XYZ file of C-alpha atoms in Angstrom:
410
model
C 86.443 104.064 112.522
C 85.849 99.550 112.671
C 88.776 97.443 111.679
C 86.125 94.567 112.930
C 85.456 91.711 110.276
C 83.068 88.876 111.094
C 83.305 85.543 109.959
C 80.867 82.284 109.529
C 84.178 79.868 110.976
C 82.278 76.535 111.522
C 84.134 75.875 115.015
C 84.821 71.913 113.927
C 86.705 72.983 110.820
C 89.010 75.144 112.692
C 91.949 72.381 113.474
C 94.072 70.924 110.639
C 93.294 73.881 108.228
C 95.716 76.447 109.064
C 99.528 75.989 106.667
C 102.015 77.939 107.816
C 103.671 80.541 105.138
C 106.971 78.946 106.030
C 106.443 75.731 104.413
C 105.549 77.552 100.947
C 109.030 78.499 99.350
C 110.095 81.566 98.065
C 106.847 83.685 99.039
C 108.062 86.294 100.751
C 110.249 89.406 98.587
C 113.154 90.181 99.255
C 113.452 93.717 101.554
C 113.396 96.807 99.539
C 115.317 98.732 102.161
C 118.640 98.770 104.152
C 118.191 98.865 107.483
C 119.975 101.462 109.652
C 119.270 101.583 113.616
C 116.829 99.375 115.464
C 116.364 102.767 117.185
C 116.658 105.671 116.675
C 116.059 108.353 118.808
C 111.931 108.585 118.034
C 112.074 105.355 119.579
C 111.221 104.053 115.647
C 113.434 101.619 113.796
C 115.884 103.304 110.462
C 116.145 102.042 107.398
C 117.758 103.932 103.938
C 114.949 103.586 100.435
C 116.633 103.031 97.843
C 117.020 106.965 96.349
C 118.917 106.953 100.025
C 116.970 108.750 102.222
C 116.525 107.279 106.132
C 113.218 107.034 106.778
C 111.075 105.989 110.411
C 110.157 102.797 109.573
C 106.724 101.726 111.705
C 105.873 97.962 111.815
C 103.382 97.603 114.771
C 99.709 97.679 113.107
C 97.881 100.436 115.225
C 101.070 102.536 114.262
C 100.618 101.204 110.585
C 96.994 102.302 110.744
C 97.778 105.187 112.692
C 100.402 106.417 109.686
C 97.448 105.462 106.911
C 94.518 107.451 107.865
C 95.155 110.457 109.339
C 95.768 113.386 106.401
C 99.128 115.072 108.428
C 101.160 112.186 106.624
C 101.294 113.147 102.898
C 102.429 111.642 99.852
C 103.064 115.075 97.530
C 106.355 116.407 98.673
C 108.018 112.457 97.698
C 107.255 112.895 94.169
C 109.806 115.308 93.419
C 112.875 114.868 91.786
C 116.197 113.665 94.675
C 112.705 112.478 96.921
C 112.323 109.802 98.971
C 110.943 106.374 96.781
C 111.328 103.324 96.471
C 111.143 103.982 92.689
C 113.981 105.125 90.182
C 111.975 107.866 88.505
C 109.111 110.723 89.579
C 105.895 109.911 88.732
C 102.656 111.695 87.938
C 102.053 114.604 89.921
C 98.239 113.639 89.524
C 97.813 110.039 89.764
C 96.000 109.302 93.023
C 98.820 107.942 95.015
C 100.706 110.806 95.167
C 97.431 113.178 96.341
C 96.886 114.611 99.341
C 93.832 115.771 100.771
C 91.672 118.161 99.962
C 92.278 117.098 96.122
C 92.642 112.609 96.051
C 89.308 113.339 97.891
C 87.451 115.054 94.997
C 88.889 112.757 92.187
C 89.098 109.557 94.809
C 84.947 110.640 94.610
C 84.394 110.674 91.089
C 84.938 107.227 90.943
C 83.897 105.811 93.973
C 80.533 104.288 93.005
C 81.771 102.078 90.726
C 84.053 100.504 91.776
C 82.202 99.909 94.637
C 81.531 96.123 95.790
C 78.220 96.807 94.516
C 79.429 98.262 90.706
C 81.776 95.667 90.032
C 79.813 93.157 91.093
C 77.806 94.119 87.640
C 80.763 92.406 86.518
C 81.234 88.665 87.824
C 78.967 86.962 84.653
C 81.843 88.500 82.937
C 85.034 87.102 85.205
C 82.788 83.439 84.769
C 82.444 83.702 81.267
C 86.102 84.434 80.401
C 87.008 81.722 82.758
C 84.639 79.201 81.385
C 86.433 79.859 77.997
C 90.185 79.993 79.245
C 89.453 77.106 81.481
C 88.142 74.652 78.700
C 91.985 75.990 76.792
C 93.654 74.429 79.881
C 91.948 71.433 79.808
C 92.560 70.543 75.878
C 96.221 71.407 76.887
C 99.449 68.344 77.360
C 101.121 70.696 79.681
C 98.651 72.694 81.099
C 100.043 75.903 82.290
C 97.667 77.394 84.922
C 99.303 80.842 84.951
C 99.656 81.439 81.142
C 96.477 79.533 79.883
C 94.241 81.049 82.977
C 95.071 83.918 85.217
C 97.576 85.480 83.226
C 94.385 86.652 80.479
C 92.148 87.229 83.420
C 92.185 90.376 84.800
C 93.637 91.631 81.841
C 90.317 91.251 79.977
C 88.016 92.015 82.067
C 89.450 95.369 82.692
C 89.219 96.156 79.028
C 85.709 94.817 78.876
C 85.366 97.295 82.278
C 86.714 100.363 81.273
C 85.432 100.119 77.264
C 88.996 99.493 75.583
C 88.877 97.298 72.188
C 90.251 93.963 73.450
C 92.673 94.146 70.197
C 93.945 96.577 72.324
C 95.584 94.681 74.939
C 99.416 93.327 73.263
C 100.335 97.045 72.401
C 99.883 98.597 75.773
C 100.386 95.078 78.123
C 103.834 94.118 77.832
C 104.664 98.049 78.198
C 102.530 96.752 81.645
C 104.364 94.864 83.396
C 107.856 97.021 82.779
C 106.117 100.433 84.586
C 104.956 97.251 87.703
C 108.395 95.794 87.657
C 109.860 99.218 88.262
C 113.625 97.827 87.378
C 116.233 100.578 88.107
C 118.455 98.410 86.338
C 118.047 100.467 82.463
C 116.117 103.890 83.357
C 115.299 105.097 79.514
C 114.114 101.736 78.893
C 111.174 101.820 82.458
C 110.851 105.620 80.780
C 109.715 104.243 77.313
C 107.400 101.676 78.750
C 105.430 104.219 80.712
C 105.095 107.259 78.555
C 104.219 104.249 75.926
C 101.119 103.158 78.683
C 100.536 107.425 79.786
C 100.329 108.211 76.523
C 97.580 105.276 75.370
C 95.375 106.133 78.388
C 96.070 110.046 76.915
C 94.729 109.212 73.037
C 91.531 107.484 74.686
C 90.588 109.846 76.924
C 91.085 112.311 73.860
C 89.233 110.013 71.436
C 91.783 109.822 69.233
C 91.757 106.183 69.716
C 87.933 104.353 69.401
C 85.938 103.907 73.234
C 83.487 100.908 73.777
C 79.909 102.662 74.305
C 79.195 102.739 77.826
C 82.174 101.795 79.212
C 83.504 103.462 82.427
C 85.711 105.639 79.921
C 83.193 106.881 77.783
C 80.963 107.335 80.959
C 83.747 109.159 82.807
C 84.391 111.470 79.823
C 80.165 112.279 79.908
C 80.000 113.173 83.891
C 83.708 115.095 83.982
C 81.175 117.981 84.498
C 80.140 116.856 87.613
C 83.014 117.196 89.170
C 83.798 120.899 91.169
C 86.220 122.112 89.384
C 86.005 119.541 86.579
C 88.378 116.909 86.024
C 90.890 118.340 83.035
C 92.576 115.349 80.703
C 95.396 115.453 82.653
C 93.336 114.020 86.047
C 91.097 111.647 84.180
C 94.536 110.244 82.645
C 96.050 109.942 85.902
C 92.002 107.633 87.801
C 92.467 105.711 84.455
C 96.101 105.055 84.239
C 95.830 103.274 87.760
C 93.335 101.370 86.349
C 95.157 100.650 83.185
C 97.886 99.226 85.565
C 96.463 98.408 89.215
C 93.332 95.975 87.871
C 95.085 94.225 85.687
C 98.965 93.771 87.343
C 98.536 94.030 90.344
C 95.300 92.282 90.459
C 97.082 89.572 89.017
C 100.222 89.408 91.366
C 98.407 88.348 94.184
C 96.214 86.220 92.189
C 98.865 83.701 90.839
C 100.161 83.916 94.492
C 96.870 83.045 95.365
C 96.453 80.199 93.751
C 100.571 79.309 94.189
C 100.075 79.268 97.613
C 96.527 76.631 97.247
C 97.198 74.374 94.710
C 101.375 73.573 97.862
C 98.330 73.548 100.584
C 96.266 70.586 100.484
C 94.120 71.170 103.386
C 92.735 74.949 102.655
C 92.143 73.626 99.067
C 90.077 71.115 100.742
C 88.237 73.246 102.778
C 87.222 75.728 98.855
C 86.841 72.756 97.182
C 84.261 71.350 100.529
C 83.304 74.879 101.828
C 83.175 77.088 98.815
C 81.472 79.334 100.787
C 84.430 80.114 103.066
C 86.032 81.462 100.485
C 85.776 85.527 101.132
C 87.515 84.307 104.502
C 90.095 82.390 102.778
C 90.889 84.907 100.413
C 91.188 87.950 103.247
C 93.249 85.552 105.044
C 95.742 85.251 102.078
C 95.579 88.839 101.101
C 97.222 89.558 104.768
C 100.452 87.517 104.470
C 101.025 88.042 100.796
C 102.422 91.164 99.923
C 101.757 92.494 96.605
C 105.178 93.042 95.510
C 108.759 94.061 97.372
C 107.078 97.417 98.755
C 103.792 97.731 100.223
C 103.197 101.191 100.741
C 104.450 104.603 99.364
C 106.489 107.089 101.860
C 104.904 109.831 103.696
C 105.896 112.930 104.992
C 104.582 113.825 108.078
C 103.307 117.565 108.344
C 103.100 117.577 111.784
C 104.631 116.014 115.272
C 102.362 112.514 115.763
C 102.202 110.421 118.741
C 102.226 106.815 117.851
C 101.789 104.165 120.859
C 105.086 104.531 121.690
C 107.206 106.662 120.082
C 106.425 110.427 118.367
C 107.323 111.294 114.904
C 108.758 114.543 114.518
C 107.164 116.980 112.272
C 108.896 116.307 109.001
C 110.054 113.139 109.426
C 109.626 110.775 106.175
C 107.564 107.506 107.247
C 107.684 104.261 105.573
C 104.312 102.600 107.036
C 104.678 99.049 106.849
C 101.577 97.138 105.776
C 103.132 93.721 104.981
C 104.864 94.308 108.926
C 101.758 95.081 110.439
C 100.089 92.128 108.751
C 101.821 89.924 110.511
C 102.278 91.466 113.738
C 101.221 88.931 116.465
C 99.599 91.388 119.307
C 97.437 92.061 116.066
C 97.216 88.299 114.656
C 98.834 85.808 116.482
C 100.445 83.335 114.988
C 100.960 85.325 111.406
C 102.967 83.033 109.752
C 99.670 80.557 109.967
C 97.238 80.857 106.924
C 94.160 80.117 108.937
C 91.079 81.419 107.166
C 89.082 81.445 109.727
C 91.093 83.887 111.840
C 89.457 86.717 113.789
C 89.907 90.407 114.501
C 91.196 92.997 112.591
C 91.067 94.214 109.179
C 94.465 93.620 107.281
C 96.135 96.460 105.205
C 97.285 94.921 101.892
C 95.427 97.138 100.991
C 95.947 100.294 102.147
C 93.407 102.511 104.692
C 92.204 106.198 104.918
C 92.195 108.073 101.773
C 94.891 105.797 100.289
C 93.049 103.098 100.203
C 92.872 101.091 97.042
C 90.440 101.952 94.228
C 90.733 98.629 93.043
C 90.187 96.788 96.308
C 86.314 94.909 96.037
C 87.295 94.345 92.259
C 90.379 92.249 93.217
C 87.956 90.781 96.547
C 85.948 89.208 93.005
C 87.787 88.259 90.477
C 90.359 86.435 93.545
C 86.848 84.803 95.091
C 85.212 84.255 91.952
C 88.603 82.405 89.576
C 89.040 79.969 93.677
C 85.881 78.806 93.993
C 85.466 78.118 89.543
C 88.549 76.234 90.068
C 87.839 74.351 92.808
C 85.218 72.884 91.351
C 86.780 72.623 88.487
C 89.673 70.718 89.422
C 89.330 69.599 93.564
C 92.488 67.473 93.147
C 93.906 70.678 91.634
C 98.112 70.291 92.216
C 101.506 72.033 91.154
C 103.346 70.221 88.864
C 106.695 70.194 89.792
C 108.899 71.167 92.049
C 108.296 74.749 93.334
C 112.178 75.906 92.707
C 111.494 75.038 89.129
C 108.825 77.881 89.750
C 109.726 81.077 88.004
C 108.950 84.151 88.995
C 109.212 88.175 87.975
C 110.265 90.419 91.266
C 109.840 94.048 91.503
C 108.672 97.143 93.606
C 105.077 96.722 92.341
C 104.914 93.860 91.243
C 106.066 89.936 92.108
C 104.860 87.046 90.570
C 105.207 83.048 89.142
C 105.164 82.824 85.309
C 104.236 80.205 85.244
C 102.503 77.426 86.629
C 101.849 73.476 85.472
C 99.122 71.328 86.862
C 98.079 68.596 87.278
C 94.958 67.120 88.422
């Protein structure tokens, strides 16, 4: 297994390009846990989750990578009533994020080809067409809002086309998708009402009670379900597709919106993108390293055996929070981790997880974000935020954190 990434760093462009995250207001989320002790009996910090459970807090890059890639750290036993969680409710057990080996491998292998880099490359034309249309709308606005007019609609329009969902359905399920990913604990009945609306909507698509486009991903999954061993049930297909309906829209949008928010306040990085669009993939990887998706970076796991980390031992039965956000800013792995340096050499970030629970939509997110940033830089080489950062409103929740308006000028 390798965790190295190659770069194309032009030596002359290194100096003066890096930007500190400390100069970007409101970028980091509130802490989603309560610290208990900086060093418990195992040698690791301990924290209290919102559910009230005490967990070992793993923050070093190598240790987090070990937890994420070791299948002896299980998810299934956390998704139970009264179980350890950052979320206020349990989730259907068949969701990929709740499965352990071998069930997870069986279901994820069914979708790997379609969500591979080659699989999502076919969607690049769709991304470009949507961007052309929505940028034209942005240019016609008296007070242009890049989030509302361009970014907000891009991931969902790409995804419904990919899945074969009628675009007319977006206004039905999408408001509930946002509520689900925010996952606030202030009104559990409302949260559950929205979750079940999206879940039953996807169930209706799988059971063909609602129309799907011929040749779309849902139609092809239904045709190929018997190729899995054993064949995929309706509940399993719903679980796979629910992850796409939520994540390939809301999660992609969250990272994309924050990436743009950073770049319109970082002229050195924006100029790099304008002058050298070939550097966009590296810039995106560095933004992914420093940008947390929501208020948490992974889900808690339970150790099914004793595991040795670099300077500590996790005992069997321990609850563990492998903090990918902290790992992505580990100074032993990423020197000067506060700097957004598109020409950084070294190990791969853990934004999308690693191992069994590596994000299904990672290639799709990379493609959409990179294509969008290159197109915006080409279209608006002098793009700037039109308001003070303090005036930018934000959504902030467990799985979703992003600006909800980006007034711009050029």
